[in-house]
Coordinates of C-alpha atoms and ligand atoms in Angstrom, one line a residue:
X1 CA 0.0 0.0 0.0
X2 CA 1.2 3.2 -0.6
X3 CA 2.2 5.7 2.3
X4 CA -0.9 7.6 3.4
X5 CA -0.7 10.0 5.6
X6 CA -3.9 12.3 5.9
X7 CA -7.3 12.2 3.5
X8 CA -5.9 14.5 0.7
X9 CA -3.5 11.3 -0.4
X10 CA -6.3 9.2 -0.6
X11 CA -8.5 12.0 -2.9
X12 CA -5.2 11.9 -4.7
X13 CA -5.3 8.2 -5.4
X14 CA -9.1 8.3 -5.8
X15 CA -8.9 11.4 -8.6
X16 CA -6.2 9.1 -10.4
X17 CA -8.6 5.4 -10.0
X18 CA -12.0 6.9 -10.0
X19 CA -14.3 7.5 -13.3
X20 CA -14.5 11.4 -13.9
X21 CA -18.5 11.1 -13.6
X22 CA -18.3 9.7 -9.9
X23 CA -15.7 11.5 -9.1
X24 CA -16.7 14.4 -9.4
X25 CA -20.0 13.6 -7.8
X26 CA -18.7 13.3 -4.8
X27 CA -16.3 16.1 -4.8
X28 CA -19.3 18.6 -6.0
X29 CA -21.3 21.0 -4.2
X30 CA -24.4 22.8 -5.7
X31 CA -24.4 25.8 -8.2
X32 CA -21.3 28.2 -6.9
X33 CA -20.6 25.5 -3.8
X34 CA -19.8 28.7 -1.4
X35 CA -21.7 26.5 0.9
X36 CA -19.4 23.5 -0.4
X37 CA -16.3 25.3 0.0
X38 CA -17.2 27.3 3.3
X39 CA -18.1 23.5 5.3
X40 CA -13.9 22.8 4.7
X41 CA -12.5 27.0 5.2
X42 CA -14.5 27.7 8.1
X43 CA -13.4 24.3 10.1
X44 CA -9.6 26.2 9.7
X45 CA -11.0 29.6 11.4
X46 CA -11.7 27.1 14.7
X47 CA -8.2 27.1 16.2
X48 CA -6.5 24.5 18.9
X49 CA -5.4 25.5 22.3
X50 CA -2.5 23.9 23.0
X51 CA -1.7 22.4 27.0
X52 CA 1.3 20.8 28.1
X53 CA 3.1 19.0 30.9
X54 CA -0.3 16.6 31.3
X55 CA 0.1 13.0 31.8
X56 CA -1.0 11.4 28.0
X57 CA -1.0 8.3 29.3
X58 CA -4.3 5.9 29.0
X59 CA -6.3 7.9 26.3
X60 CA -9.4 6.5 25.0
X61 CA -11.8 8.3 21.8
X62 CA -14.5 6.0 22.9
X63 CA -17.9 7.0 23.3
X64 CA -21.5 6.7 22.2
X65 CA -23.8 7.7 19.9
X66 CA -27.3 7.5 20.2
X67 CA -26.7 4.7 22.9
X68 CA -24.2 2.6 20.4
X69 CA -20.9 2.1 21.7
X70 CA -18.6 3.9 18.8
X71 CA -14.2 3.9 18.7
X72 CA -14.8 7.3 18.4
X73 CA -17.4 9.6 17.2
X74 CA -17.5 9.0 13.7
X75 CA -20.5 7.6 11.6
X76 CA -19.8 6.6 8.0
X77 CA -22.1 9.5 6.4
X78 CA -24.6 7.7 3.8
X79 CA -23.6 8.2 0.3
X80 CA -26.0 8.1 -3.2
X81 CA -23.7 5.5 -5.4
X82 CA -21.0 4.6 -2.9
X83 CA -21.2 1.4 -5.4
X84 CA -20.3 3.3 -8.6
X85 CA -16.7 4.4 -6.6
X86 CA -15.6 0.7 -6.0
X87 CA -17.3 -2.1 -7.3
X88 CA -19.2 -3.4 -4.5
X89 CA -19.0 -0.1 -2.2
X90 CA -21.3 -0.2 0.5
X91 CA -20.6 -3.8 1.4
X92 CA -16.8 -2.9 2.1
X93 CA -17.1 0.6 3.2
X94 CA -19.7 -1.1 5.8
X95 CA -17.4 -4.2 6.6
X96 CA -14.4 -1.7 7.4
X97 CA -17.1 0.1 9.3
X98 CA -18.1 -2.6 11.2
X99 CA -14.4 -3.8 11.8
X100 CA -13.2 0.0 13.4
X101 CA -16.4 -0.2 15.7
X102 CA -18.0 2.9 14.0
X103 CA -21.8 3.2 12.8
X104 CA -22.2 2.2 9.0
X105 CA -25.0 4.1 7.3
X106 CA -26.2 3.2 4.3
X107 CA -28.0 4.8 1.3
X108 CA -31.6 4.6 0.2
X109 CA -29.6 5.6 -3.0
X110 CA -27.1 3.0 -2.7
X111 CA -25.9 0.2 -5.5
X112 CA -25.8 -2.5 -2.9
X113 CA -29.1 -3.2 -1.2
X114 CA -30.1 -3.3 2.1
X115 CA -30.3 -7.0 2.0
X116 CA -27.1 -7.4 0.4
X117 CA -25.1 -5.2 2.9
X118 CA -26.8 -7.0 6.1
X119 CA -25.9 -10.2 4.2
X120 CA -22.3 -9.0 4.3
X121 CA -22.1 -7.7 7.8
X122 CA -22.2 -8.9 11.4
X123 CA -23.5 -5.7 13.2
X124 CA -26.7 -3.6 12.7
X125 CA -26.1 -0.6 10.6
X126 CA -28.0 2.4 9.8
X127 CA -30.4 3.0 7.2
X128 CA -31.2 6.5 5.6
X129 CA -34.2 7.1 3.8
X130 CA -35.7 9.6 1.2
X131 CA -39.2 10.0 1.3
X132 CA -40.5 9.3 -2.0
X133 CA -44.4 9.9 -2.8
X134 CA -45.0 6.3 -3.3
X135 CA -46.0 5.5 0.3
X136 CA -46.1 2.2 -0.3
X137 CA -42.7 2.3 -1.3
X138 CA -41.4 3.6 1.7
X139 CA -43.4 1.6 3.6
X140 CA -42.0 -1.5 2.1
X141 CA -38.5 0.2 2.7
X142 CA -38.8 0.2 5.9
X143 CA -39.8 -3.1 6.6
X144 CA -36.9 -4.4 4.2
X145 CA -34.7 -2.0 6.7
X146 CA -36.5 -3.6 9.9
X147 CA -35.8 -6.9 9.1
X148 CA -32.5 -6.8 7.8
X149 CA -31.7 -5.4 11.3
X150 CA -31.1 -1.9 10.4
X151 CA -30.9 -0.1 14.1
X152 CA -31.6 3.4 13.4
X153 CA -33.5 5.2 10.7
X154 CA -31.7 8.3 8.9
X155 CA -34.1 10.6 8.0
X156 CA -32.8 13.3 5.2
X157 CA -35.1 16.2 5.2
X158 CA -33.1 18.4 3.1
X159 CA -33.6 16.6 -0.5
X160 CA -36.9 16.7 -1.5
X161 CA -36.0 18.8 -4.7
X162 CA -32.6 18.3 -6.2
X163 CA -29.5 21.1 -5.7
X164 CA -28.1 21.5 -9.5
X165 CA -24.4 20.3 -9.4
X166 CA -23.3 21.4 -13.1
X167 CA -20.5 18.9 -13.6
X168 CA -23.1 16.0 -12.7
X169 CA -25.1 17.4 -15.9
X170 CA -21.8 17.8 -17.9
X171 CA -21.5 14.6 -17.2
X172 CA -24.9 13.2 -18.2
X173 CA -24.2 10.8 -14.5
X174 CA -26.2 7.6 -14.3
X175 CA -25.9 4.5 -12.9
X176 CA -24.5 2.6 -14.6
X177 CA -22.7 4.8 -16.7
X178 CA -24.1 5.7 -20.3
X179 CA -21.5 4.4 -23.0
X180 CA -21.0 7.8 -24.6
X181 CA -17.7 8.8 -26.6
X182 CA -16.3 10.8 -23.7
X183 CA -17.8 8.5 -21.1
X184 CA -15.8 5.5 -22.8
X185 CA -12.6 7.4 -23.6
X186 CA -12.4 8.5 -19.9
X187 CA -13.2 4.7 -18.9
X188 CA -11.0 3.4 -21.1
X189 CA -8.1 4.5 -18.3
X190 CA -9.8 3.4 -15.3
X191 CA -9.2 -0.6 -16.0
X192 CA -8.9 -1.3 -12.2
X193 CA -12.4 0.5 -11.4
X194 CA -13.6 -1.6 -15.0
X195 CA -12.4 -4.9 -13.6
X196 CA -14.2 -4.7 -10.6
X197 CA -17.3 -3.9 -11.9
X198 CA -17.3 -6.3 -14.9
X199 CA -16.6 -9.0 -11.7
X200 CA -19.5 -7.5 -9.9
X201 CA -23.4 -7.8 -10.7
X202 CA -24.1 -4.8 -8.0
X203 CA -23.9 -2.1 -10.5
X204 CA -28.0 -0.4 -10.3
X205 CA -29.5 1.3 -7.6
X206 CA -29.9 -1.8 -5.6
X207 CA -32.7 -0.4 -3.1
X208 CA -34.5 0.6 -6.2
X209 CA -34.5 -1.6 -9.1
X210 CA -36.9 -4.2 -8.7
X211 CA -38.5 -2.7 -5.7
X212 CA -40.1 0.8 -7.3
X213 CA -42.8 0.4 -10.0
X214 CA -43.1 2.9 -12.9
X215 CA -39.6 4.3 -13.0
X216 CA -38.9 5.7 -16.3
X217 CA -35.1 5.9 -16.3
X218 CA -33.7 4.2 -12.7
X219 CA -30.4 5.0 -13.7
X220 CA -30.4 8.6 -13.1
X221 CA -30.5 10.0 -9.7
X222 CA -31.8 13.7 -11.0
X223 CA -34.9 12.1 -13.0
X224 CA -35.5 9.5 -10.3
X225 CA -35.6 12.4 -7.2
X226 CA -37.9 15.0 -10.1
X227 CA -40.1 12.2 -10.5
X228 CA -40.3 10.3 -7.0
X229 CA -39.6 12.1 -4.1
X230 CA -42.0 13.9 -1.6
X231 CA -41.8 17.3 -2.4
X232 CA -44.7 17.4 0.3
X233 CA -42.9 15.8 3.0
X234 CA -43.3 17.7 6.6
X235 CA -43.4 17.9 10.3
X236 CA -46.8 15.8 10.3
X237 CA -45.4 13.0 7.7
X238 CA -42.1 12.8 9.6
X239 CA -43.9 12.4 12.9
X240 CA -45.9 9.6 11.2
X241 CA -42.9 8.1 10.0
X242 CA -41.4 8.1 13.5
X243 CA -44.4 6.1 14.5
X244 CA -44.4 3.4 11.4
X245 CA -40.8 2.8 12.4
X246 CA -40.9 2.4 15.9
X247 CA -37.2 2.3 16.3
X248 CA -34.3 4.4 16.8
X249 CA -34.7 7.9 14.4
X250 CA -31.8 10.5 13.7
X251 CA -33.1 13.5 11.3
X252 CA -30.8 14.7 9.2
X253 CA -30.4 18.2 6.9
X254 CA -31.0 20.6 10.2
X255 CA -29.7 24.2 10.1
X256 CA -31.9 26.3 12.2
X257 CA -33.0 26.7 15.4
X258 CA -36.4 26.7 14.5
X259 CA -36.4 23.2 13.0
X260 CA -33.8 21.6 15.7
X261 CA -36.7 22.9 17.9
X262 CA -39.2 21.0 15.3
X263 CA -37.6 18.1 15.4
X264 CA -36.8 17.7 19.0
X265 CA -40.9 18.1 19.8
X266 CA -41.4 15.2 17.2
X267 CA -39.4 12.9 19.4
X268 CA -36.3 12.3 17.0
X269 CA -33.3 10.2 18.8
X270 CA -30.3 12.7 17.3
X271 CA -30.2 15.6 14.5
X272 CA -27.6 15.8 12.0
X273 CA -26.4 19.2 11.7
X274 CA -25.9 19.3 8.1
X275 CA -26.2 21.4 4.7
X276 CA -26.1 18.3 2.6
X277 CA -22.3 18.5 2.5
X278 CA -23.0 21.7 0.6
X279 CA -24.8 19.4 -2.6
X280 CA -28.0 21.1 -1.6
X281 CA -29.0 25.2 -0.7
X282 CA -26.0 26.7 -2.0
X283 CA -25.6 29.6 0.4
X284 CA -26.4 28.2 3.4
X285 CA -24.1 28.8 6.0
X286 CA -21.2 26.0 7.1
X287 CA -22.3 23.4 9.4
X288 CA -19.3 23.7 11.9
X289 CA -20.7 27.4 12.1
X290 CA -24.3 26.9 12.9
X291 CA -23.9 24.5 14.9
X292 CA -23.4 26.6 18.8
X293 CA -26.9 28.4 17.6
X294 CA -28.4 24.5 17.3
X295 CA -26.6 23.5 20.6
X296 CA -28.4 26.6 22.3
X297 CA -31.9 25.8 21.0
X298 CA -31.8 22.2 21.5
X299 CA -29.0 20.9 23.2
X300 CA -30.4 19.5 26.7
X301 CA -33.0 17.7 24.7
X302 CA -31.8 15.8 21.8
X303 CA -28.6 14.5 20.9
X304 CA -26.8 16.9 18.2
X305 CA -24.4 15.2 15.7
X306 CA -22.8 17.2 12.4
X307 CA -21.7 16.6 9.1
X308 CA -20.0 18.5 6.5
X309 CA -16.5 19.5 6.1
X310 CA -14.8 17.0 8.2
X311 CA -11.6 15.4 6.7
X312 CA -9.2 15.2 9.6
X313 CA -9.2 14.3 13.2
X314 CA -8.9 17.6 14.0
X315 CA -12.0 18.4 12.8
X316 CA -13.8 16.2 14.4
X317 CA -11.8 17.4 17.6
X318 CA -13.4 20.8 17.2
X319 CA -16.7 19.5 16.6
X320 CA -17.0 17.8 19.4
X321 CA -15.2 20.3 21.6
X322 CA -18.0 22.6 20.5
X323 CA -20.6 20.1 21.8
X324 CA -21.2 17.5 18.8
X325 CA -21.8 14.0 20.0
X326 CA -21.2 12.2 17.1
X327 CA -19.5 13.2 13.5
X328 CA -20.0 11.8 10.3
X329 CA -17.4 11.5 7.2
X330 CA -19.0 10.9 3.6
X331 CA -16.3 12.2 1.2
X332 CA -13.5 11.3 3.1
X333 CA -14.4 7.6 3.5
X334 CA -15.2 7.8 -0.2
X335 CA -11.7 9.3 -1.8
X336 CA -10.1 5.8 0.8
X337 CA -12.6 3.4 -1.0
X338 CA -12.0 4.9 -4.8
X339 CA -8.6 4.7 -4.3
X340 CA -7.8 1.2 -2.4
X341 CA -11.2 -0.5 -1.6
X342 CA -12.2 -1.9 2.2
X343 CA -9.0 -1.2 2.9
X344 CA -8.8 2.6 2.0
X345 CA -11.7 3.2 3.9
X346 CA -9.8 1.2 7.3
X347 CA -7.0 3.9 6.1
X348 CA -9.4 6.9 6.1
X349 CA -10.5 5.9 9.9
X350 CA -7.0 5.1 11.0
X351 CA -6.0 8.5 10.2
X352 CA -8.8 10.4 11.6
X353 CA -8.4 8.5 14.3
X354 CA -5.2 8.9 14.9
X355 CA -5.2 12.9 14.5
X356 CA -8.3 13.0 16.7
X357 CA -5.9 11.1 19.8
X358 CA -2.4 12.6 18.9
X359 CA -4.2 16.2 18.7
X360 CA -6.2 15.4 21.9
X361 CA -3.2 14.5 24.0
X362 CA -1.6 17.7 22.4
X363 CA -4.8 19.6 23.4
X364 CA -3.9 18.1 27.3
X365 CA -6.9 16.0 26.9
X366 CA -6.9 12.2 27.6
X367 CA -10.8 11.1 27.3
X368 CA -13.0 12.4 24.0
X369 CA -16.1 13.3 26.6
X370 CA -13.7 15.7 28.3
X371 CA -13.6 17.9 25.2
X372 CA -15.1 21.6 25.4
X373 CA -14.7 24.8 24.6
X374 CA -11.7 25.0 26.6
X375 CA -10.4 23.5 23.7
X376 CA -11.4 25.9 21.1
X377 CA -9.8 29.3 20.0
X378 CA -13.1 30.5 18.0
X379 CA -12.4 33.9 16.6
X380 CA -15.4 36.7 18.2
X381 CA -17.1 37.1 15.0
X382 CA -17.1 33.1 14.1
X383 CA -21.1 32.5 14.2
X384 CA -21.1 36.0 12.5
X385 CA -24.1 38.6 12.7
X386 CA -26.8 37.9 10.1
X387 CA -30.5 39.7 9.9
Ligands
GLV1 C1 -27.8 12.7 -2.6 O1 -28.1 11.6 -2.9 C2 -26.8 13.5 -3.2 O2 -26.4 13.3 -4.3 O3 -26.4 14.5 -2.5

């Protein structure tokens, strides 16, 4: 294996083995991707305090989210086509998952179906859902999820309508891919991506094909969301959902106050702090910034876990010094599986663990739950004034 030190070599390694049209998928934000851009720059605003002379010894990142023991507060974010990056994606990326002792969460937009990953798996993951306007659909969704032992619902509540990523369009993106000229000539030097998948027969939207009637193109993500999801979903249908699921429920796509409140009165287990990984409302503000103005509103009541713009240890340091319980990585689990398969993704986690305990001990801190602001030098004007 090469020598990887930090996420950027495995981007670096994924750019290189990746196709173009899933690559830059995942490494796209919507329209200008401010929103995409500002998730990574405002992370670097957050600054360290540094403490010495304290005894290192003994450290542990252990903790727990939503009540499942975790190595450390990381959740593997989920991921639309994690099976178009490596052949057989969600299965590895949740076997690597399972194998570090960190939550798995997989993709109602996924190649590899729910059936297939809890065939490959030993441990409950986590199962996020869109909410598409075929109820019985969803319903039947969640009962594949309930019995394949899924042990938290994911609720994303910030994709009812599609945020335009130009380069997905450039790229006519479908999956499978379209054999057009430009498509195949790009292809044509990705042979270790092309073996996999001609050795694979995971290669559709696994949760979908076969399982939705009336789709008129199931290979594209932007005509399957225009045609099939909820644009109607809200607070009463999610509350309903809650109920038809019975189990564990984490809502993900918060950014105000107002609807951390919301979904803390409809009962949910966690919130996701999240724009979407900056895919969606381009403009929104960074994740890592809203989140003290969440914490305030909602904090006492409901567990508060973020994603977006996480790619080292130490940002997952700062967002739990700031009061996250739980982080979640999308992109940088995906640049460790394009580039080296179950085992990139192991990478990926060793590294952010290992930043998150070597910058710990540097911050004088020995357990993860002792993390604060203490910890943090955040500049006055960080959360910044808006009217
Ligand atoms: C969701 O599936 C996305 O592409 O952001």
């Amino acid at each position: 294996m090469p020598v990887i030190t930090c996420i950027e070599d495995l981007r670096q390694i994924y750019q290189r083995r990746a196709p173009r049209m899933f690559y830059d998928y995942a490494e796209s934000g919507s329209w200008t991707e401010q929103t995409f851009r500002e998730n990574t720059t405002d992370f670097a605003k957050i600054r360290l305090r540094q403490r010495v002379a304290v005894d290192m010894l003994n450290r542990s990142t252990r903790s727990t989210m939503i009540g499942e023991e975790v190595a450390m507060p990381v959740a593997l974010a989920p991921v639309g086509l994690t099976g178009m990056q490596h052949a057989d994606g969600e299965i590895l990326a949740a076997r690597a998952a399972e194998a570090f002792g960190v939550p798995f969460t997989l993709s109602t937009m996924s190649i590899c179906s729910i059936e297939d990953v809890a065939a490959h798996t030993t441990k409950p993951f986590w199962f996020q859902l869109y909410v598409m306007k075929d109820q019985d659909f969803v319903s039947r969704t969640l009962a594949r999820a309930k019995a394949a032992g899924v042990s938290a619902l994911v609720l994303t509540l910030d994709l009812q309508i599609l945020g335009q990523r130009h380069r997905d369009l450039k790229n006519g993106l479908s999956a499978p891919p379209k054999l057009t000229l430009p498509t195949m000539m790009n292809l044509a030097t990705k042979w270790r991506w092309g073996m996999g998948m001609l050795g694979t027969k995971r290669r559709f939207f696994g949760n979908i094909v076969g399982h939705a009637k009336g789709v008129a193109d199931a290979s594209s993500l932007s005509s399957w969301t225009a045609e099939q999801f909820d644009p109607q979903l809200d607070w009463s249908k999610v509350a309903r959902l809650k109920e038809e699921w019975g189990g564990k429920l984490i809502l993900k796509g918060i950014l105000d106050a107002e609807d951390a409140r919301m979904a803390a009165e409809v009962g949910a287990d966690a919130i996701i702090v999240s724009n979407h990984g900056g895919r969606q409302l381009d403009g929104a503000l960074s994740s890592i910034r809203v989140l003290p103005s969440i914490l305030d509103a909602v904090g006492d009541r409901v567990e508060v876990h973020l994603d977006g713009g996480i790619r080292s240890g130490q940002d997952v340091l700062k967002a739990v010094a700031m009061g996250a319980r739980g982080t979640y990585i999308g992109r940088a689990f995906v640049y460790g599986l394009g580039a080296l398969g179950q085992a990139g993704v192991t990478r990926a986690l060793e590294v952010i663990h290992r930043e998150l305990d070597i910058s710990m001990a540097l911050c004088g801190e020995r357990d993860v739950h002792d993390l604060g602001r203490h910890n943090l030098l955040v500049p006055k004007d960080f959360e910044g004034e808006w009217h």
